[in-house]
Structures are given as structure tokens and as C-alpha cells.
mmCIF file of C-alpha atoms in Angstrom:
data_model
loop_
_atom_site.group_PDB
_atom_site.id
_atom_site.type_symbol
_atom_site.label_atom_id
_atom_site.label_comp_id
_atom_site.label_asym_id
_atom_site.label_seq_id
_atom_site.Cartn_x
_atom_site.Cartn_y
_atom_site.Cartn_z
ATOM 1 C CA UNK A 1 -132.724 -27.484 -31.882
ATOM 2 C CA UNK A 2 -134.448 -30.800 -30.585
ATOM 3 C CA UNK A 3 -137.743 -28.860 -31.201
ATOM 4 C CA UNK A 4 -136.743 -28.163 -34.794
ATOM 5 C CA UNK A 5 -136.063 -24.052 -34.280
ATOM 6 C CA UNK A 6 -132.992 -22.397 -34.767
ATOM 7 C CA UNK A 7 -130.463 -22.740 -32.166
ATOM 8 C CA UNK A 8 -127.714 -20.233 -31.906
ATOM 9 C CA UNK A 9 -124.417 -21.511 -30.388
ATOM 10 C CA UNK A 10 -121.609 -18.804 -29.962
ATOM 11 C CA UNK A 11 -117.791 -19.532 -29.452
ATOM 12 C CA UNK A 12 -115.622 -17.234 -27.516
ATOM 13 C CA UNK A 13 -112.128 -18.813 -28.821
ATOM 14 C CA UNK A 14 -109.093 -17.482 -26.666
ATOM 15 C CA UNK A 15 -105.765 -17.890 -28.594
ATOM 16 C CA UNK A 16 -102.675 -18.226 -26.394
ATOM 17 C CA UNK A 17 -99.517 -16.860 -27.785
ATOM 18 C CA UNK A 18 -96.184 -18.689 -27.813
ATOM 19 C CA UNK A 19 -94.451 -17.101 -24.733
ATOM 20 C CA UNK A 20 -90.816 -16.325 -26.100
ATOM 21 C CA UNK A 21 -87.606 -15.159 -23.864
ATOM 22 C CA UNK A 22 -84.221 -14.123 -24.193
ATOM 23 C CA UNK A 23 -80.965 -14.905 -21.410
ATOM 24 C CA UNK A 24 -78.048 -12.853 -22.373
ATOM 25 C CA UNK A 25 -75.117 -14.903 -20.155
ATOM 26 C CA UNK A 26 -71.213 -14.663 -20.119
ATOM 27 C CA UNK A 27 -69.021 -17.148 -18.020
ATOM 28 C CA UNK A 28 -65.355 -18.062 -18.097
ATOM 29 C CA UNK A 29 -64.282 -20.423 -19.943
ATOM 30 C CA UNK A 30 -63.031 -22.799 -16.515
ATOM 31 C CA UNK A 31 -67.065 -22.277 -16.017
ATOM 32 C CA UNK A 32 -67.778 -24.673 -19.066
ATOM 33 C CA UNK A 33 -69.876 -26.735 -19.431
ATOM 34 C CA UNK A 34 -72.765 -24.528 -18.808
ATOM 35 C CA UNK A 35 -76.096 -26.043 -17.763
ATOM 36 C CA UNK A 36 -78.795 -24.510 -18.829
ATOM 37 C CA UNK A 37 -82.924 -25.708 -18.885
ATOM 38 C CA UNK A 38 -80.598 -28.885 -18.236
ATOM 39 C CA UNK A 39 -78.626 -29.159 -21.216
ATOM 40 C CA UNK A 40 -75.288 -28.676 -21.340
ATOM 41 C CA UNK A 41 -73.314 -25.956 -23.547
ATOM 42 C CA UNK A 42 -69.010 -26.213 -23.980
ATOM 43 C CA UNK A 43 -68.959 -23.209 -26.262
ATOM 44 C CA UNK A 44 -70.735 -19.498 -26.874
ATOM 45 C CA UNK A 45 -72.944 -19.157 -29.240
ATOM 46 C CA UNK A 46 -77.163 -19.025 -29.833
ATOM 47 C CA UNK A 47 -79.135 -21.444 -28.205
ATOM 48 C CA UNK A 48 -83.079 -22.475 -28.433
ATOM 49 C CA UNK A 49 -85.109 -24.731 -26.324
ATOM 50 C CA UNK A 50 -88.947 -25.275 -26.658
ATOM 51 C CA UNK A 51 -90.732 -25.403 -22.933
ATOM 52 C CA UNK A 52 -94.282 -25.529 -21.889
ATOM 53 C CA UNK A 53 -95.506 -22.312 -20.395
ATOM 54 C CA UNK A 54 -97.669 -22.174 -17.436
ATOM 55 C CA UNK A 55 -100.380 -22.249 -19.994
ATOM 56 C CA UNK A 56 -99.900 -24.947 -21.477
ATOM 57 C CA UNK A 57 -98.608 -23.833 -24.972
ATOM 58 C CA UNK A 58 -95.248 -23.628 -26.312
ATOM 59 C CA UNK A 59 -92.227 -21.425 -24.784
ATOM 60 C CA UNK A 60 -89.520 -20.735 -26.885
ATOM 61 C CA UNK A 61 -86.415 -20.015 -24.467
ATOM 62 C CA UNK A 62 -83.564 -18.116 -26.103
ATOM 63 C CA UNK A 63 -79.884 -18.628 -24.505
ATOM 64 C CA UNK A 64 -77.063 -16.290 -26.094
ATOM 65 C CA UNK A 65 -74.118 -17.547 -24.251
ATOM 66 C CA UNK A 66 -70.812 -15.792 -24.450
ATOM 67 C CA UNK A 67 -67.569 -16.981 -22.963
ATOM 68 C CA UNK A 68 -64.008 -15.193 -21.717
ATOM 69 C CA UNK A 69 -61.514 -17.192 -22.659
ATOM 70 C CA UNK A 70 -58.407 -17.640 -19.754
ATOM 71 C CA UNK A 71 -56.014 -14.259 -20.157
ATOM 72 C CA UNK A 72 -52.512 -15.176 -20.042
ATOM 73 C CA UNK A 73 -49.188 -13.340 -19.872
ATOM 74 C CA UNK A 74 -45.224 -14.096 -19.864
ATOM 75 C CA UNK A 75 -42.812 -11.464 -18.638
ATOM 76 C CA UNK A 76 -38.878 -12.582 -19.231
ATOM 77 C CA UNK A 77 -36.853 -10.838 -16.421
ATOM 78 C CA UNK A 78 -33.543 -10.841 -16.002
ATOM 79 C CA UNK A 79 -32.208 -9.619 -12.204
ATOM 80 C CA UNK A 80 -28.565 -9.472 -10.305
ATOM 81 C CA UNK A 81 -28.276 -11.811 -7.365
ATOM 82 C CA UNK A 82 -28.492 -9.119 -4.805
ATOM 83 C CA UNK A 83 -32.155 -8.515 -5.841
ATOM 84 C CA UNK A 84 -32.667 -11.782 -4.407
ATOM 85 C CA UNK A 85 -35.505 -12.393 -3.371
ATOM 86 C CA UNK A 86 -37.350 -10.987 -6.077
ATOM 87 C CA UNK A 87 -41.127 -10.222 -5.154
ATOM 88 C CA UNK A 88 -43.370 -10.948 -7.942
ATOM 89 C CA UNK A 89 -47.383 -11.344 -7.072
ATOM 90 C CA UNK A 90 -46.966 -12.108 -3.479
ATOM 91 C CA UNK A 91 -44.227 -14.683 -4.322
ATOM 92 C CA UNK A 92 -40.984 -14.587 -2.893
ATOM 93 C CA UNK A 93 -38.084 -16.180 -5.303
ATOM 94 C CA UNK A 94 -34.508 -16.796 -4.498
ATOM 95 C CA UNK A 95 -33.670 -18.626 -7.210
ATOM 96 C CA UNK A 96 -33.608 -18.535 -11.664
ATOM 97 C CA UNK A 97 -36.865 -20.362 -13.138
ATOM 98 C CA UNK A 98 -40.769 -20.067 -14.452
ATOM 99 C CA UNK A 99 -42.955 -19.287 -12.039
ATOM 100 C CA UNK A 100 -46.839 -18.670 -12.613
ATOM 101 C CA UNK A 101 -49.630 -16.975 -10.571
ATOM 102 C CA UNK A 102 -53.200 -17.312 -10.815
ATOM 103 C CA UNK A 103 -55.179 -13.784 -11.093
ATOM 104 C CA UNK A 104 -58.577 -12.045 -11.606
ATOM 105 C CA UNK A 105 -58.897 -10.161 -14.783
ATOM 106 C CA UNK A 106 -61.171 -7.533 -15.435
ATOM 107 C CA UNK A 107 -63.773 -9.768 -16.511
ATOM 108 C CA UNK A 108 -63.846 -11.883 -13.509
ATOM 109 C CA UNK A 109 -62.136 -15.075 -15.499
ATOM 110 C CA UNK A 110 -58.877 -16.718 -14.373
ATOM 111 C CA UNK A 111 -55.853 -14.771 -15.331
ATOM 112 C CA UNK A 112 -52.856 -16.987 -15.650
ATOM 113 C CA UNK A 113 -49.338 -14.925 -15.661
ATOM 114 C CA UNK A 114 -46.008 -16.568 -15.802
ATOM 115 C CA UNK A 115 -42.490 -15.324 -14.875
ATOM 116 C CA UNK A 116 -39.425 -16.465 -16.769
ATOM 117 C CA UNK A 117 -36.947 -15.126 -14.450
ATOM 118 C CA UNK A 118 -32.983 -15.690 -14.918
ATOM 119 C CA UNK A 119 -30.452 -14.462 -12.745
ATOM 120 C CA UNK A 120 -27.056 -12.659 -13.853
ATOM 121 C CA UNK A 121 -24.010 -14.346 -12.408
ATOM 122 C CA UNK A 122 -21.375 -12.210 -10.020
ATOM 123 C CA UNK A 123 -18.306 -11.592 -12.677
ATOM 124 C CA UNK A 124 -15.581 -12.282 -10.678
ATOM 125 C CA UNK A 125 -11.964 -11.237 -11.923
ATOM 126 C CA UNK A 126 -8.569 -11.631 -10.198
ATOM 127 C CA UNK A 127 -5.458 -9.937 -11.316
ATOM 128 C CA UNK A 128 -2.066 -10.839 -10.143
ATOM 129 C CA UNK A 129 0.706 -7.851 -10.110
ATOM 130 C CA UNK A 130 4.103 -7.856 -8.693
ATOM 131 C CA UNK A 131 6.184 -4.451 -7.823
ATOM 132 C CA UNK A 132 9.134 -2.982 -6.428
ATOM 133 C CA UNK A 133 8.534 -1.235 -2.944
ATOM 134 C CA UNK A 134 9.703 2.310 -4.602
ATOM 135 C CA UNK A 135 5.999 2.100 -6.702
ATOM 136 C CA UNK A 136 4.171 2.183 -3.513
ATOM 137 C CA UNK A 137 1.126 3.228 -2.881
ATOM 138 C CA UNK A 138 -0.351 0.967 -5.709
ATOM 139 C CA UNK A 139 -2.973 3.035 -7.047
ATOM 140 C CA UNK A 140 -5.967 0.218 -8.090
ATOM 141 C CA UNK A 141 -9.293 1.697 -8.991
ATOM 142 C CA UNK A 142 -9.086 3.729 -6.211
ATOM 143 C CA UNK A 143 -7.279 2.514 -3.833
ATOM 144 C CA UNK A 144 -3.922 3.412 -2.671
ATOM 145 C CA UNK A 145 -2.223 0.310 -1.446
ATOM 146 C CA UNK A 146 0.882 0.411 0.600
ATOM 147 C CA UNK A 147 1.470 -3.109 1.294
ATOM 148 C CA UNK A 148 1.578 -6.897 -0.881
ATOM 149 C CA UNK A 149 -2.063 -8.944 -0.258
ATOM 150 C CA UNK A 150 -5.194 -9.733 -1.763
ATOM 151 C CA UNK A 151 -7.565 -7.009 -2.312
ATOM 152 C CA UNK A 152 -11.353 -6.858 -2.940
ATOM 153 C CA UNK A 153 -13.527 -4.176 -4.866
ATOM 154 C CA UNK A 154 -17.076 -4.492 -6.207
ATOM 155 C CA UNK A 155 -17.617 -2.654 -9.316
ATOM 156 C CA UNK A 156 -20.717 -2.875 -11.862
ATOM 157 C CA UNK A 157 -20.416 -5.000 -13.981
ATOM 158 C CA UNK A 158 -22.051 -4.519 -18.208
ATOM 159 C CA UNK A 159 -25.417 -6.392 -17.071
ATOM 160 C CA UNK A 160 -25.394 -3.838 -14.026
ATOM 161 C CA UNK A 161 -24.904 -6.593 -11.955
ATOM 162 C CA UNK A 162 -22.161 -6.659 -9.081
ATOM 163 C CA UNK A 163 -18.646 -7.509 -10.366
ATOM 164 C CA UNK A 164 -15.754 -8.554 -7.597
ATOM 165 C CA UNK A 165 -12.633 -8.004 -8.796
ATOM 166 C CA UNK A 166 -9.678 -9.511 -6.725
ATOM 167 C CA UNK A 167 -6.039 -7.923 -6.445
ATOM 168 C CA UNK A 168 -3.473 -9.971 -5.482
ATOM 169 C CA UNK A 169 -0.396 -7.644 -4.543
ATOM 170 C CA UNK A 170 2.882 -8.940 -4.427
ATOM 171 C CA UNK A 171 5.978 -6.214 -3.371
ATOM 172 C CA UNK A 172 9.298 -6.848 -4.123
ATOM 173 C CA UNK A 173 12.084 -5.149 -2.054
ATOM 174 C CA UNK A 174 14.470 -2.893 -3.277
ATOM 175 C CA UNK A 175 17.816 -5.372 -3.448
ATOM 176 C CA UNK A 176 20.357 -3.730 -1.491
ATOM 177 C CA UNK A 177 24.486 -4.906 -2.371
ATOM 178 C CA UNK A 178 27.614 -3.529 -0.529
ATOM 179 C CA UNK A 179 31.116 -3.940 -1.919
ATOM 180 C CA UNK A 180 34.151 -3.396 -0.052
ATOM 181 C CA UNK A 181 37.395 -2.427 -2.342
ATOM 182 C CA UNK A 182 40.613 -1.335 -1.639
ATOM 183 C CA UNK A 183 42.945 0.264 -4.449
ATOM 184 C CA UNK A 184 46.212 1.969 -4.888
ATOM 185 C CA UNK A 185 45.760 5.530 -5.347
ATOM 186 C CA UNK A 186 47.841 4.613 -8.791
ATOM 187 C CA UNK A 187 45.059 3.006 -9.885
ATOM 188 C CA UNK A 188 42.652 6.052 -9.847
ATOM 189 C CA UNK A 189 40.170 6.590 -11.356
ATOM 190 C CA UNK A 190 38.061 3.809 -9.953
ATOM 191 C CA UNK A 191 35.379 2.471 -12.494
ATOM 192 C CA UNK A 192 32.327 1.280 -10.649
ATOM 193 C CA UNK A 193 28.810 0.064 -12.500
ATOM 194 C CA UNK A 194 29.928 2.450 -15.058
ATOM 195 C CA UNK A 195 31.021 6.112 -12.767
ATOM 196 C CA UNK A 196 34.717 7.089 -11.817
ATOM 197 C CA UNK A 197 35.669 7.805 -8.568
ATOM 198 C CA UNK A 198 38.936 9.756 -7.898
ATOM 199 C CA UNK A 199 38.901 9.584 -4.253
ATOM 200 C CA UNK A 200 37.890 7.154 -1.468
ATOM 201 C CA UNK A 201 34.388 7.393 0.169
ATOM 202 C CA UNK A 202 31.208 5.789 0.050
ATOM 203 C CA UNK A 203 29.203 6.078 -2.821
ATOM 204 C CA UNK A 204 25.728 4.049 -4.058
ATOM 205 C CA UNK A 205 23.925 4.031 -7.303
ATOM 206 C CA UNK A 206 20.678 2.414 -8.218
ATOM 207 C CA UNK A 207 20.277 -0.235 -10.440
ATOM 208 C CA UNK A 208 17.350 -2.493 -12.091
#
């Protein structure tokens, strides 16, 4: 000391430790970029960042960032007109095309799911047929027609789909011919279309 006697000094040294800590995170992808102590991070990964803690010394901030990526989907449909409109995620469509929709997945990220939808034709088929009145009733998948026209049926068609045919029905008459003949009774037998007749009368036959 000043007086030339031992002085004791004594030092009670407090050491503060660096204060270290840890943020587990996990956005969506559309949440990128992600701020964070004010930096900015596009992509997951493990991130460090050296603060000042409230005394005074180093913190060492941990970020482990993880990111869901966008979940997408296609579905290809095919469907017969007369499912038109078709419903898909609250959407009503009338017509062939892509459509896409906007959902939630089960991690909370944008789901994006498109529709490829294509739409079967009607087949349509017309037949033309021409009879004689004696082959009435018609028989045409399942109907008995006694009368020439156009006719209608829907049938399935092989992409399940509605198929129209069309009949049109055309009905020829039977022909009808009368011949008048007088002959000596010398010239007996008469040979008509092919018969003999031995005595007058009237007599018919049916031909083609």
C-alpha cells in the first residue's frame, strides 16, 4: 500500500455464458422467403446468427427451417354428356377441358389439383330398311312397328355412353293385278303364272 504494507485486493470475476437457442419452423413453400432475425431464407435447411443477449455477450440463435413443398395432383376423367354438369370441388363444368382447384393439404400448404376432363360423344346411327306390308310388325330392338317412319331408340353405347340409333321405315304395299280372260272351253286347261285351271272362276296367286 501507499504506507508500504501489504495490501490485499480480491476479484470476484463473474463469467457470462454465451446464451444459445434453437427455432424448429416449417412453412410452405408460397411462404418463402422467410424472414427471420431479419434475414431472409428461400430454402430449408440450418441456420446461425450471432445476437447480443440482454447481457451483453454473445447469443448464438439457431434456425432449422423446413419447408412443404406445393402438393399437386391430375385426375384424367372421361364422362358421357348426360353427366353434364360434372361437379368436381365445388365447380360446376358443362363442357371437355383442364380445370384446376386450389386446396389445403394436410400440412396446411397449397394443394393444387387439376382435372383433365373429356367428354364421350352421343354415337348416333341411322339405318334405312324397306319392306313389304305382309312383314309387319317390324320387330327393331324391341319394338314392334306397324307402320313406315323414322324411329328413335337410345341404347348404350361401348364407352357406356348414350347411343341414338335412328330407324327409318319405309313399307311397301303388297302390288295387287287383276286380269280379265275369256277362253273357249276347247282351250282348257288354262295356264296361268304357271297353275291350270279347268273351269271358269276367280282364282289369285301370290307373287314376288
Amino acid at each position: 500500500s501507499s504506507a508500504g504494507c501489504d495490501s490485499v485486493a480480491t476479484l470476484n470475476l463473474v463469467v457470462n455464458p454465451t446464451v444459445t437457442s434453437t427455432t424448429n419452423t416449417t412453412v410452405c413453400s408460397n411462404q418463402l422467403p422467410y424472414v427471420w432475425n431479419g434475414n431472409n431464407y428461400n430454402v430449408g435447411g440450418s441456420y446461425d446468427v450471432t445476437l447480443t443477449s440482454s447481457a451483453g455477450c454473445d447469443s448464438l440463435a439457431t434456425l432449422i427451417l423446413s419447408v412443404n413443398g406445393i402438393v399437386t395432383s391430375n385426375t384424367d376423367l372421361t364422362v358421357c354428356p348426360s353427366q353434364l354438369p360434372y361437379t368436381w370441388n365445388t365447380q360446376n363444368i358443362s363442357s371437355a377441358g383442364t380445370y384446376t382447384a386450389t386446396l389445403t393439404s394436410s400440412a396446411g400448404c397449397d394443394s393444387i389439383a387439376t382435372l383433365n376432363l373429356s367428354v364421350n360423344a352421343v354415337a348416333t346411327s341411322t339405318t334405312n330398311v324397306s319392306v313389304c306390308d305382309t312383314q309387319l310388325p317390324y320387330v327393331w330392338n324391341a319394338l314392334n312397328l306397324s307402320a313406315a317412319g323414322s324411329y328413335n331408340v337410345s341404347l348404350v353405347g361401348s364407352t357406356g355412353c348414350d347411343s341414338i340409333a335412328t330407324l327409318n321405315l319405309t313399307v311397301n304395299p303388297t302390288v295387287t293385278s287383276t286380269t280379265n280372260t275369256t277362253v273357249c272351253s276347247n282351250q282348257l286347261p288354262y295356264v296361268w303364272n304357271g297353275n291350270n285351271y279347268n273351269a271358269g272362276g276367280s282364282y289369285n296367286v301370290t307373287l314376288t
